[in-house]
Short mmCIF file of C-alpha atoms and ligand atoms in Angstrom, two decimals:
data_model
loop_
_atom_site.label_atom_id
_atom_site.label_comp_id
_atom_site.label_asym_id
_atom_site.label_seq_id
_atom_site.Cartn_x
_atom_site.Cartn_y
_atom_site.Cartn_z
CA MET L 18 5.58 -7.43 37.44
CA ARG L 19 3.28 -4.37 38.11
CA PHE L 20 4.65 -1.87 35.86
CA LEU L 21 3.95 -5.09 33.40
CA LEU L 22 0.50 -5.16 34.55
CA LEU L 23 -0.33 -1.38 35.33
CA LEU L 24 0.09 -1.29 31.01
CA SER L 25 -1.94 -4.45 30.27
CA ALA L 26 -4.42 -2.52 32.87
CA LEU L 27 -4.69 0.57 30.29
CA GLY L 28 -4.73 -1.68 27.71
CA LEU L 29 -1.66 0.63 26.42
CA CYS L 30 0.34 -2.23 23.72
CA TRP L 31 3.69 -1.05 21.75
CA ALA L 32 1.66 -0.96 18.23
CA GLN L 33 3.38 -2.03 15.08
CA TYR L 34 5.10 0.03 13.05
CA SER L 35 8.07 -1.89 11.84
CA PRO L 36 6.77 -4.41 8.79
CA HIS L 37 9.40 -7.02 9.99
CA THR L 38 11.12 -7.14 6.92
CA GLN L 39 14.41 -9.62 6.17
CA ASP L 40 17.05 -7.39 7.08
CA GLY L 41 17.58 -4.52 3.87
CA ARG L 42 14.25 -5.33 2.53
CA THR L 43 13.18 -2.23 2.38
CA SER L 44 9.40 -2.47 0.32
CA MET L 45 6.73 -3.89 -0.31
CA VAL L 46 5.47 -4.57 -4.26
CA HIS L 47 1.25 -4.06 -4.09
CA LEU L 48 -0.03 -6.97 -6.13
CA PHE L 49 -3.46 -5.81 -7.28
CA GLU L 50 -6.33 -9.02 -8.03
CA TRP L 51 -3.01 -11.11 -8.14
CA ARG L 52 -4.15 -14.67 -7.93
CA TRP L 53 -2.33 -16.56 -4.26
CA VAL L 54 -0.91 -19.21 -6.34
CA ASP L 55 0.74 -17.08 -9.17
CA ILE L 56 1.52 -14.82 -6.07
CA ALA L 57 4.08 -18.05 -4.55
CA LYS L 58 5.32 -18.44 -7.85
CA GLU L 59 6.18 -14.64 -7.96
CA CYS L 60 7.40 -14.93 -4.32
CA GLU L 61 10.01 -17.71 -5.60
CA ARG L 62 10.90 -16.42 -9.22
CA TYR L 63 11.28 -13.14 -8.90
CA LEU L 64 10.73 -11.12 -5.59
CA GLY L 65 12.34 -12.68 -2.79
CA PRO L 66 16.15 -13.43 -5.19
CA LYS L 67 14.94 -9.48 -6.03
CA GLY L 68 15.32 -7.97 -3.27
CA PHE L 69 11.48 -7.06 -2.71
CA GLY L 70 10.48 -7.58 1.19
CA GLY L 71 7.05 -8.10 0.58
CA VAL L 72 4.23 -8.16 -1.17
CA GLN L 73 0.10 -6.29 -0.12
CA VAL L 74 -2.45 -8.79 -1.80
CA SER L 75 -5.31 -8.13 -2.78
CA PRO L 76 -8.60 -8.45 -0.01
CA PRO L 77 -8.91 -12.95 0.79
CA ASN L 78 -11.74 -12.81 2.62
CA GLU L 79 -15.01 -13.27 0.82
CA ASN L 80 -17.16 -10.84 -0.70
CA ILE L 81 -20.24 -10.60 -2.78
CA VAL L 82 -20.51 -11.12 -6.70
CA VAL L 83 -21.56 -7.87 -8.50
CA HIS L 84 -23.24 -8.42 -11.78
CA ASN L 85 -23.65 -4.97 -13.19
CA PRO L 86 -21.36 -3.82 -14.09
CA SER L 87 -19.68 -7.16 -14.54
CA ARG L 88 -17.30 -8.52 -11.93
CA PRO L 89 -16.05 -5.10 -11.40
CA TRP L 90 -12.26 -4.59 -9.25
CA TRP L 91 -14.28 -3.26 -6.36
CA GLU L 92 -16.76 -5.84 -5.78
CA ARG L 93 -13.60 -6.63 -3.29
CA TYR L 94 -14.53 -4.42 -1.16
CA GLN L 95 -17.76 -5.06 -0.24
CA PRO L 96 -17.51 -8.16 2.81
CA ILE L 97 -19.81 -10.86 3.12
CA SER L 98 -18.05 -12.80 5.44
CA TYR L 99 -14.34 -13.31 6.93
CA LYS L 100 -14.23 -16.87 4.72
CA ILE L 101 -10.80 -17.14 2.40
CA CYS L 102 -12.85 -17.84 -0.54
CA THR L 103 -12.18 -15.11 -3.87
CA ARG L 104 -11.73 -14.47 -6.76
CA SER L 105 -7.89 -14.96 -5.57
CA GLY L 106 -7.88 -18.43 -4.14
CA ASN L 107 -9.11 -20.82 -1.65
CA GLU L 108 -7.46 -20.97 2.23
CA ASP L 109 -5.24 -23.96 1.05
CA GLU L 110 -4.10 -21.77 -1.55
CA PHE L 111 -3.65 -18.70 0.81
CA ARG L 112 -1.62 -21.14 3.31
CA ASP L 113 0.31 -21.82 0.12
CA MET L 114 1.37 -18.88 -0.81
CA VAL L 115 2.32 -17.54 2.55
CA THR L 116 4.64 -20.30 3.63
CA ARG L 117 5.85 -20.12 0.18
CA CYS L 118 6.71 -16.15 -0.04
CA ASN L 119 8.40 -17.33 3.90
CA ASN L 120 10.50 -18.85 3.39
CA VAL L 121 11.94 -17.14 0.54
CA GLY L 122 12.00 -13.29 3.31
CA VAL L 123 8.64 -12.20 1.21
CA ARG L 124 6.25 -11.27 3.48
CA ILE L 125 2.40 -11.18 2.58
CA TYR L 126 0.81 -8.28 4.76
CA VAL L 127 -3.19 -8.56 3.91
CA ASP L 128 -5.93 -5.35 2.79
CA ALA L 129 -8.32 -5.84 5.61
CA VAL L 130 -11.66 -4.66 4.61
CA VAL L 131 -13.41 -4.72 8.08
CA ASN L 132 -14.85 -0.91 8.76
CA HIS L 133 -18.47 -2.13 7.17
CA MET L 134 -19.59 -5.12 4.53
CA CYS L 135 -21.31 -4.38 1.30
CA GLY L 136 -23.00 -1.90 0.17
CA ALA L 137 -27.03 -1.12 1.40
CA GLY L 138 -28.10 -1.72 -2.30
CA GLY L 139 -25.93 -5.14 -2.99
CA GLY L 140 -30.29 -7.49 -1.87
CA GLU L 141 -30.14 -10.23 -1.14
CA GLY L 142 -29.23 -14.21 -1.40
CA THR L 143 -25.38 -16.48 -2.27
CA SER L 144 -24.42 -13.90 -4.55
CA SER L 145 -20.72 -14.03 -3.42
CA THR L 146 -17.73 -15.59 -4.09
CA CYS L 147 -18.07 -18.72 -1.23
CA GLY L 148 -21.46 -18.82 -1.98
CA SER L 149 -22.71 -17.53 1.27
CA TYR L 150 -26.07 -15.93 1.97
CA TYR L 151 -26.65 -12.54 3.11
CA ASN L 152 -29.58 -10.07 3.27
CA ALA L 153 -28.07 -6.13 3.05
CA HIS L 154 -31.63 -4.86 3.00
CA LYS L 155 -31.77 -6.65 6.98
CA GLU L 156 -28.02 -6.47 7.16
CA ASP L 157 -27.89 -9.82 8.27
CA PHE L 158 -24.27 -12.00 6.67
CA PRO L 159 -25.46 -15.41 9.43
CA ALA L 160 -21.45 -16.10 7.86
CA VAL L 161 -20.05 -14.07 10.05
CA PRO L 162 -22.46 -13.44 11.16
CA TYR L 163 -23.62 -9.65 11.57
CA SER L 164 -27.55 -9.13 12.14
CA GLY L 165 -28.72 -5.36 12.57
CA TRP L 166 -27.54 -5.53 16.16
CA ASP L 167 -23.88 -4.61 15.11
CA PHE L 168 -24.20 -1.98 12.04
CA ASN L 169 -24.04 1.84 13.01
CA ASP L 170 -28.02 2.70 12.06
CA GLY L 171 -29.00 4.43 14.92
CA LYS L 172 -25.94 6.73 15.39
CA CYS L 173 -25.81 8.42 11.52
CA HIS L 174 -27.59 10.80 11.69
CA THR L 175 -27.77 12.57 7.78
CA SER L 176 -30.47 12.55 5.30
CA ASN L 177 -29.93 8.51 3.73
CA GLY L 178 -27.08 7.91 6.19
CA GLU L 179 -24.25 7.96 3.95
CA VAL L 180 -21.42 10.21 4.75
CA GLN L 181 -21.88 13.63 3.54
CA ASN L 182 -19.87 15.56 4.91
CA TYR L 183 -16.04 14.57 5.26
CA ASN L 184 -16.12 18.32 7.68
CA ASP L 185 -18.55 16.58 10.72
CA ALA L 186 -16.04 13.78 11.57
CA ASN L 187 -18.73 12.07 13.52
CA GLN L 188 -20.33 11.12 10.47
CA VAL L 189 -17.22 10.34 8.42
CA ARG L 190 -16.60 7.13 11.26
CA ASN L 191 -20.75 6.11 11.85
CA CYS L 192 -22.65 6.65 8.04
CA ARG L 193 -21.39 4.77 5.44
CA VAL L 194 -19.32 4.92 3.25
CA THR L 195 -20.43 5.26 -0.88
CA GLY L 196 -23.26 3.51 0.89
CA LEU L 197 -21.55 1.18 2.02
CA LEU L 198 -22.84 -1.00 5.69
CA ASP L 199 -20.91 0.57 8.59
CA LEU L 200 -19.73 -1.63 11.54
CA ALA L 201 -20.74 -0.33 14.49
CA LEU L 202 -16.71 -1.07 16.26
CA GLU L 203 -17.76 0.10 19.86
CA LYS L 204 -19.41 -2.54 20.04
CA ASP L 205 -17.38 -5.81 21.77
CA TYR L 206 -18.86 -7.90 19.98
CA VAL L 207 -18.15 -6.65 15.92
CA ARG L 208 -14.08 -6.76 18.08
CA THR L 209 -13.81 -9.73 18.60
CA LYS L 210 -15.19 -11.22 15.49
CA VAL L 211 -13.01 -8.62 13.36
CA ALA L 212 -9.87 -9.60 15.25
CA ASP L 213 -10.48 -13.50 15.47
CA TYR L 214 -10.63 -12.35 11.08
CA LEU L 215 -7.14 -11.18 11.46
CA ASN L 216 -6.11 -13.28 14.06
CA HIS L 217 -6.77 -16.41 12.18
CA LEU L 218 -5.10 -14.48 9.06
CA ILE L 219 -1.77 -13.94 12.01
CA ASP L 220 -1.82 -17.65 12.36
CA ILE L 221 -0.97 -18.21 8.78
CA GLY L 222 1.41 -16.53 9.33
CA VAL L 223 1.37 -13.13 7.57
CA ALA L 224 3.08 -9.85 8.48
CA GLY L 225 0.32 -7.33 9.28
CA PHE L 226 -2.52 -5.40 7.31
CA ARG L 227 -3.80 -2.73 5.22
CA LEU L 228 -7.16 -1.47 7.23
CA ASP L 229 -9.01 0.01 4.55
CA ALA L 230 -11.01 3.82 5.17
CA ALA L 231 -9.29 4.08 8.27
CA LYS L 232 -11.07 7.63 8.31
CA HIS L 233 -14.21 5.87 8.83
CA MET L 234 -13.66 3.96 11.55
CA TRP L 235 -12.67 5.63 15.37
CA PRO L 236 -9.28 4.93 16.10
CA GLY L 237 -10.05 3.91 19.55
CA ASP L 238 -12.01 1.51 17.74
CA ILE L 239 -9.35 -0.14 15.81
CA LYS L 240 -6.81 0.29 19.22
CA ALA L 241 -9.36 -1.96 20.81
CA PHE L 242 -9.43 -4.09 18.24
CA LEU L 243 -5.74 -4.24 17.58
CA ASN L 244 -5.48 -5.04 21.44
CA LYS L 245 -7.05 -8.35 20.24
CA LEU L 246 -4.30 -9.63 18.23
CA HIS L 247 -2.21 -12.66 18.42
CA ASN L 248 1.75 -11.60 19.13
CA LEU L 249 3.17 -13.12 14.47
CA ASN L 250 3.41 -16.86 13.59
CA THR L 251 7.50 -17.31 15.64
CA LYS L 252 7.13 -20.16 12.68
CA TRP L 253 9.38 -16.83 11.05
CA PHE L 254 9.22 -14.17 13.35
CA SER L 255 11.15 -13.51 16.61
CA ALA L 256 8.85 -14.17 19.63
CA GLY L 257 6.50 -10.68 20.77
CA SER L 258 6.56 -9.51 16.95
CA LYS L 259 3.37 -7.49 16.51
CA PRO L 260 1.22 -7.28 13.47
CA PHE L 261 2.80 -4.33 11.12
CA ILE L 262 -0.26 -1.57 11.15
CA TYR L 263 -0.64 0.75 7.80
CA GLN L 264 -3.78 2.82 7.96
CA GLU L 265 -5.53 4.17 5.28
CA VAL L 266 -6.69 7.76 6.04
CA ILE L 267 -6.18 10.13 2.93
CA ASP L 268 -5.73 13.03 4.30
CA LEU L 269 -4.38 15.95 1.77
CA GLY L 270 -5.46 19.11 4.57
CA GLY L 271 -8.26 20.57 5.08
CA GLU L 272 -10.75 18.33 6.29
CA ALA L 273 -11.73 17.18 9.76
CA ILE L 274 -9.95 14.04 9.60
CA SER L 275 -5.94 14.47 10.20
CA SER L 276 -2.94 10.95 10.03
CA SER L 277 -1.63 12.14 13.07
CA GLU L 278 -5.46 10.75 15.64
CA TYR L 279 -3.78 7.15 14.06
CA PHE L 280 -0.24 8.03 14.53
CA GLY L 281 -0.91 5.73 18.20
CA ASN L 282 -2.55 3.06 16.76
CA GLY L 283 0.35 1.97 13.78
CA ARG L 284 1.40 3.92 10.39
CA VAL L 285 -0.32 5.86 8.05
CA THR L 286 -0.66 5.86 4.13
CA GLU L 287 0.35 9.27 3.33
CA PHE L 288 -1.72 10.73 0.91
CA LYS L 289 0.71 14.20 0.59
CA TYR L 290 4.05 12.11 -0.66
CA GLY L 291 2.04 11.03 -5.09
CA ALA L 292 0.78 14.04 -4.67
CA LYS L 293 3.35 16.48 -4.08
CA LEU L 294 5.69 14.58 -5.96
CA GLY L 295 3.72 14.36 -9.44
CA THR L 296 3.40 18.02 -8.54
CA VAL L 297 7.63 18.42 -9.04
CA ILE L 298 8.61 16.04 -11.11
CA ARG L 299 5.24 18.15 -13.65
CA LYS L 300 7.21 20.94 -12.81
CA TRP L 301 2.97 22.77 -12.42
CA ASN L 302 3.25 25.63 -10.33
CA GLY L 303 6.83 26.33 -10.73
CA GLU L 304 8.29 23.87 -8.56
CA LYS L 305 11.53 22.74 -9.29
CA MET L 306 13.40 19.05 -8.59
CA ALA L 307 15.92 21.18 -7.09
CA TYR L 308 13.42 21.70 -4.03
CA LEU L 309 13.43 18.19 -3.38
CA LYS L 310 16.68 18.52 -1.22
CA ASN L 311 14.46 19.09 2.06
CA TRP L 312 11.74 15.83 0.89
CA GLY L 313 10.15 14.70 3.25
CA GLU L 314 9.34 16.22 6.98
CA GLY L 315 10.33 19.51 5.48
CA TRP L 316 7.49 19.19 3.32
CA GLY L 317 5.06 18.83 5.72
CA LEU L 318 4.73 15.13 5.79
CA MET L 319 3.90 13.31 8.33
CA PRO L 320 7.05 11.87 10.28
CA SER L 321 9.01 9.09 8.10
CA ASP L 322 8.48 5.98 11.06
CA ARG L 323 5.02 6.85 10.09
CA ALA L 324 4.64 6.82 6.77
CA LEU L 325 3.68 4.58 3.91
CA VAL L 326 4.39 6.10 0.80
CA PHE L 327 3.96 5.88 -2.79
CA ILE L 328 3.20 7.29 -6.09
CA ASP L 329 -0.35 5.88 -6.73
CA ASN L 330 -2.80 2.95 -5.13
CA HIS L 331 -5.19 0.69 -6.41
CA ASP L 332 -7.74 4.03 -6.19
CA ASN L 333 -6.44 7.11 -8.17
CA GLN L 334 -4.78 5.48 -10.78
CA ARG L 335 -8.17 4.44 -12.05
CA GLY L 336 -9.59 7.60 -11.18
CA HIS L 337 -11.27 6.45 -7.60
CA GLY L 338 -10.16 8.20 -3.74
CA ALA L 339 -8.22 11.20 -3.66
CA GLY L 340 -4.81 12.55 -4.93
CA GLY L 341 -6.02 14.57 -7.89
CA ALA L 342 -4.74 14.94 -11.18
CA SER L 343 -0.95 15.48 -10.44
CA ILE L 344 -0.65 11.97 -9.32
CA LEU L 345 1.95 10.29 -11.36
CA THR L 346 0.36 6.84 -12.87
CA PHE L 347 1.39 4.34 -15.86
CA TRP L 348 -0.03 6.74 -18.29
CA ASP L 349 2.76 8.95 -18.20
CA ALA L 350 4.86 6.28 -18.28
CA ARG L 351 8.38 8.37 -18.03
CA LEU L 352 7.28 10.19 -15.56
CA TYR L 353 5.72 7.50 -13.65
CA LYS L 354 9.46 5.87 -13.66
CA MET L 355 11.02 9.57 -12.19
CA GLY L 356 8.75 9.04 -9.63
CA VAL L 357 9.15 5.88 -8.05
CA GLY L 358 13.16 5.46 -8.73
CA PHE L 359 12.68 8.51 -6.69
CA MET L 360 10.61 6.65 -4.39
CA LEU L 361 12.66 4.07 -3.93
CA ALA L 362 16.26 5.87 -3.62
CA HIS L 363 14.89 8.83 -1.21
CA PRO L 364 15.10 7.12 2.25
CA TYR L 365 12.10 8.71 3.94
CA GLY L 366 9.04 6.25 5.07
CA PHE L 367 8.00 2.75 3.95
CA THR L 368 7.78 2.52 -0.20
CA ARG L 369 4.93 0.63 -1.68
CA VAL L 370 6.12 -0.39 -5.02
CA MET L 371 2.26 -0.43 -6.76
CA SER L 372 0.89 -3.55 -10.31
CA SER L 373 -2.12 -4.20 -11.57
CA TYR L 374 -3.90 -5.34 -14.35
CA ARG L 375 -5.97 -2.25 -17.09
CA TRP L 376 -7.93 -2.84 -19.63
CA ASP L 377 -9.86 0.85 -20.54
CA ARG L 378 -9.07 3.70 -18.59
CA ASN L 379 -11.03 2.41 -15.29
CA PHE L 380 -9.31 -0.78 -16.75
CA GLN L 381 -10.64 -3.79 -13.99
CA ASN L 382 -8.56 -6.82 -15.06
CA GLY L 383 -6.50 -8.24 -17.13
CA LYS L 384 -2.66 -8.14 -18.59
CA SER L 385 -0.33 -7.04 -15.52
CA LYS L 386 0.52 -3.77 -16.98
CA ASN L 387 4.01 -2.58 -14.83
CA SER L 388 7.31 -3.50 -15.46
CA TRP L 389 9.83 -4.88 -13.08
CA SER L 390 13.04 -3.66 -14.44
CA GLN L 391 13.41 -0.89 -12.11
CA PRO L 392 11.63 -0.82 -8.88
CA ARG L 393 13.59 -4.40 -9.16
CA ASN L 394 16.32 -2.91 -8.98
CA GLU L 395 15.36 0.43 -7.11
CA LYS L 396 15.23 -1.67 -4.00
CA GLY L 397 19.62 -1.72 -4.34
CA LEU L 398 19.43 2.64 -4.06
CA LYS L 399 17.13 2.67 -1.11
CA ARG L 400 18.97 0.50 0.72
CA SER L 401 22.43 1.91 0.29
CA SER L 402 21.23 5.73 0.73
CA ALA L 403 19.31 4.57 3.95
CA SER L 404 22.40 3.72 5.21
CA SER L 405 24.97 7.00 3.33
CA HIS L 406 23.40 10.50 3.52
CA PHE L 407 20.45 11.19 0.90
CA THR L 408 23.01 13.37 -1.98
CA VAL L 409 21.02 15.90 -3.82
CA LEU L 410 23.09 14.70 -7.07
CA ASN L 411 19.78 11.79 -7.73
CA LEU L 412 18.76 15.16 -7.53
CA ARG L 413 19.95 17.07 -10.11
CA ILE L 414 20.86 14.15 -13.09
CA ILE L 415 16.44 13.69 -12.64
CA MET L 416 16.02 17.26 -12.89
CA SER L 417 18.45 17.76 -16.19
CA VAL L 418 16.70 15.04 -18.15
CA TYR L 419 13.65 16.42 -17.00
CA PHE L 420 13.75 19.58 -18.86
CA PHE L 421 14.25 17.51 -21.75
CA ARG L 422 17.45 18.38 -22.47
CA ALA L 423 20.14 15.88 -22.79
CA LEU L 424 22.65 15.52 -20.65
CA SER L 425 26.37 15.86 -20.34
CA THR L 426 27.69 16.58 -17.61
CA THR L 427 30.13 16.05 -14.14
CA LEU L 428 29.17 15.50 -10.88
CA GLN L 429 30.33 14.68 -7.54
CA THR L 430 28.48 11.06 -6.48
CA GLY L 431 29.83 10.76 -3.65
CA LEU L 432 31.22 7.36 -4.43
CA PRO L 433 34.05 5.30 -4.09
CA ALA L 434 36.36 5.68 -7.44
CA GLY L 435 35.46 2.52 -9.72
CA THR L 436 33.28 0.99 -12.33
CA TYR L 437 29.64 0.98 -11.52
CA CYS L 438 26.28 -0.20 -13.28
CA ASP L 439 23.32 2.10 -13.50
CA VAL L 440 20.79 0.33 -12.42
CA ILE L 441 17.91 1.63 -14.23
CA SER L 442 19.59 0.27 -18.33
CA GLY L 443 20.29 -3.39 -16.96
CA ASP L 444 21.41 -5.63 -14.15
CA LYS L 445 25.01 -6.23 -11.91
CA ILE L 446 25.34 -9.43 -13.69
CA ASP L 447 28.59 -12.24 -12.39
CA GLY L 448 31.01 -9.40 -12.22
CA ASN L 449 29.49 -7.46 -15.42
CA CYS L 450 27.91 -4.40 -16.47
CA THR L 451 24.26 -5.17 -19.20
CA GLY L 452 23.93 -2.28 -18.66
CA ILE L 453 25.48 1.81 -19.02
CA LYS L 454 29.25 1.52 -16.77
CA ILE L 455 29.47 4.55 -15.40
CA GLN L 456 33.48 5.38 -14.28
CA VAL L 457 33.52 7.05 -10.31
CA SER L 458 37.20 8.95 -10.31
CA GLY L 459 39.98 9.33 -6.99
CA ASP L 460 37.67 12.82 -6.65
CA GLY L 461 34.37 11.09 -6.50
CA ARG L 462 33.31 12.40 -9.96
CA ALA L 463 31.41 10.91 -12.78
CA HIS L 464 29.96 11.63 -16.06
CA PHE L 465 27.41 11.43 -17.11
CA SER L 466 25.34 11.47 -20.79
CA ILE L 467 21.10 11.02 -20.50
CA SER L 468 18.94 11.44 -23.52
CA ASN L 469 16.10 13.26 -23.69
CA SER L 470 14.93 10.37 -25.51
CA ALA L 471 15.51 8.19 -23.39
CA GLU L 472 12.74 5.52 -22.73
CA ASP L 473 14.47 5.52 -18.86
CA PRO L 474 15.18 9.22 -18.45
CA PHE L 475 17.74 9.25 -15.61
CA ILE L 476 20.73 6.89 -14.62
CA ALA L 477 20.82 5.94 -10.28
CA ILE L 478 23.69 3.78 -9.00
CA HIS L 479 24.90 2.86 -5.24
CA ALA L 480 27.17 1.27 -3.45
CA GLU L 481 26.19 -2.06 -4.19
CA SER L 482 26.46 -1.82 -7.91
CA LYS L 483 29.69 -1.12 -7.54
CA LEU L 484 32.34 -3.77 -9.91
C1 LIG A 1 -23.93 3.12 -4.83
C2 LIG A 1 -23.62 4.70 -4.68
C3 LIG A 1 -24.81 5.15 -2.63
C4 LIG A 1 -25.37 3.54 -3.24
C5 LIG A 1 -25.07 2.62 -2.73
C6 LIG A 1 -26.06 1.40 -1.75
O1 LIG A 1 -23.02 6.10 -4.83
O2 LIG A 1 -24.77 6.37 -2.94
O3 LIG A 1 -25.53 3.47 -1.26
O4 LIG A 1 -24.87 2.25 -4.20
O5 LIG A 1 -25.31 0.25 -2.37
C7 LIG A 1 -19.26 0.77 -5.07
C8 LIG A 1 -19.90 1.91 -6.29
C9 LIG A 1 -20.59 2.74 -5.34
C10 LIG A 1 -21.33 2.12 -4.59
C11 LIG A 1 -20.87 1.32 -3.83
C12 LIG A 1 -22.01 0.61 -2.70
O6 LIG A 1 -18.94 2.51 -6.67
O7 LIG A 1 -21.00 3.46 -6.71
O8 LIG A 1 -22.37 2.99 -3.85
O9 LIG A 1 -19.95 0.23 -4.56
O10 LIG A 1 -22.77 -0.36 -2.97
C13 LIG A 1 -13.80 0.95 -3.54
C14 LIG A 1 -14.12 1.84 -4.53
C15 LIG A 1 -15.42 1.85 -4.50
C16 LIG A 1 -17.32 0.90 -3.94
C17 LIG A 1 -16.21 0.47 -2.71
C18 LIG A 1 -17.52 -1.34 -2.51
O11 LIG A 1 -13.54 2.73 -4.85
O12 LIG A 1 -15.72 3.09 -5.91
O13 LIG A 1 -17.89 0.85 -4.74
O14 LIG A 1 -14.87 -0.11 -3.83
O15 LIG A 1 -17.11 -2.06 -4.28
C19 LIG A 1 -13.14 7.46 -0.01
C20 LIG A 1 -12.46 6.99 1.57
C21 LIG A 1 -11.63 5.92 1.29
C22 LIG A 1 -12.01 5.48 0.07
C23 LIG A 1 -12.07 6.54 -0.97
C24 LIG A 1 -12.40 4.69 -2.69
O16 LIG A 1 -11.84 7.77 2.22
O17 LIG A 1 -11.90 4.83 2.44
O18 LIG A 1 -13.27 6.55 -0.57
N1 LIG A 1 -10.82 4.23 0.16
C25 LIG A 1 -10.52 2.59 0.42
C26 LIG A 1 -10.47 1.17 -0.30
C27 LIG A 1 -11.40 1.38 -2.00
C28 LIG A 1 -12.84 1.29 -0.80
C29 LIG A 1 -13.03 1.69 0.04
C30 LIG A 1 -11.95 2.58 0.56
C31 LIG A 1 -14.38 1.07 0.40
O19 LIG A 1 -9.61 1.82 -0.82
O20 LIG A 1 -10.56 0.80 -2.88
O21 LIG A 1 -14.09 1.73 -2.40
O22 LIG A 1 -13.28 -0.03 1.20
O23 LIG A 1 -11.56 8.25 0.09
CA1 LIG A 2 -17.78 3.62 10.60
#
């Protein structure tokens, strides 16, 4: 008992690195800007049956309503209160979504915007998604409540109160990122308000949180409000389960702040993943797919069990945030699918697939863009490759097609003899392949032919796609 007392006395707690997905479910999908009623249906109709582990949802808390430009996606990153009340739906709809998704084995992860409230230029009034009054100029948010005392102003010493130099760790944490009113998270009052918001969501049944702008919060302040969190709802999670935490820290090297400062709280977004893989698949700087044999920590990425990985995210697919020109998005559809296919087949990190909307280049909201067939099927790949050693085979297939030459060759698959369904061109349904069949012979070798004009320029087979 004394040992336990010591731990609690020291304020230590076991941070949570596991996403609490059901067995064999190894990936989440970001349903950016989707409504709660639609996510609930998608869980039951598709994501549950197809083995997705969970969904990252857009911030569910009340945000400012921006009129110029009209209702941009980014208004949801300007909180007005912690009421579950946004364009995606109200609290009842949110509760129904969490219940229905959990009931089919799909977890809900919430994008938690707790570093700040709305922009300093947000004005005052009730232009908010739940009609709550606020006054940005006075830093007055009565629906929480937060007042001027709860913001960092006195601790920021830049000319305009904003983050100006990312090589100064103090201003990155204590000043306003893009002019957003910066909360004083060293105050127990503010930590408690944040924890109350997150606990409300935990009690509803969510499995964890993306901590938005984590780089702009001190790791110790994050730890302090995480220590106030409840364990997950035992209706769907085993007793003592802690919320899964993944922190948005953009660290491409060369700044004062590094991802490792946040490992004590939970996982961290690994932005180097998409940036480096994009460079390889685009064949920039003399990079080759064959070099991916030691992909992961061998490429300077963070430890696999601390990494949350993705090809693109809601920011860099639309020119916001970081990652650079090498980031693959649906604008480069064929290369993008190769990147997503590789990511889902490789055992490194916990993977997140992007679903989104587009109108124009800075696309706002409209029709969902990404097709579902590959990510759905590639998830089986990850499961099998996670268990077996990742073979160079998949790399060689992708590389050859990548050089825009047709591929026709015999390769060692490392798989038992039999007929396998290619999970990119189709499915294994009722003991048959709807797409390409691959015959693996007794010595494990198989012949592969891929046209260099194929819309999906790669083949993927795995242990579970065997007839
Ligand atoms: C403007 C001026 C400011 C001025 C302010 C006055 O630029 O100088 O002080 O008005 O109000 C929007 C506008 C931005 C505006 C700001 C505040 O684009 O011009 O400032 O609102 O009014 C998203 C968008 C931002 C958007 C923000 C809030 O990307 O453009 O800003 O939402 O609506 C860094 C961080 C990283 C961050 C990334 C974008 O380290 O954490 O920048 N990524 C996360 C989210 C991202 C979100 C935020 C953080 C903020 O992924 O989507 O920014 O919550 O790398
Ligand atoms: Ca801050």
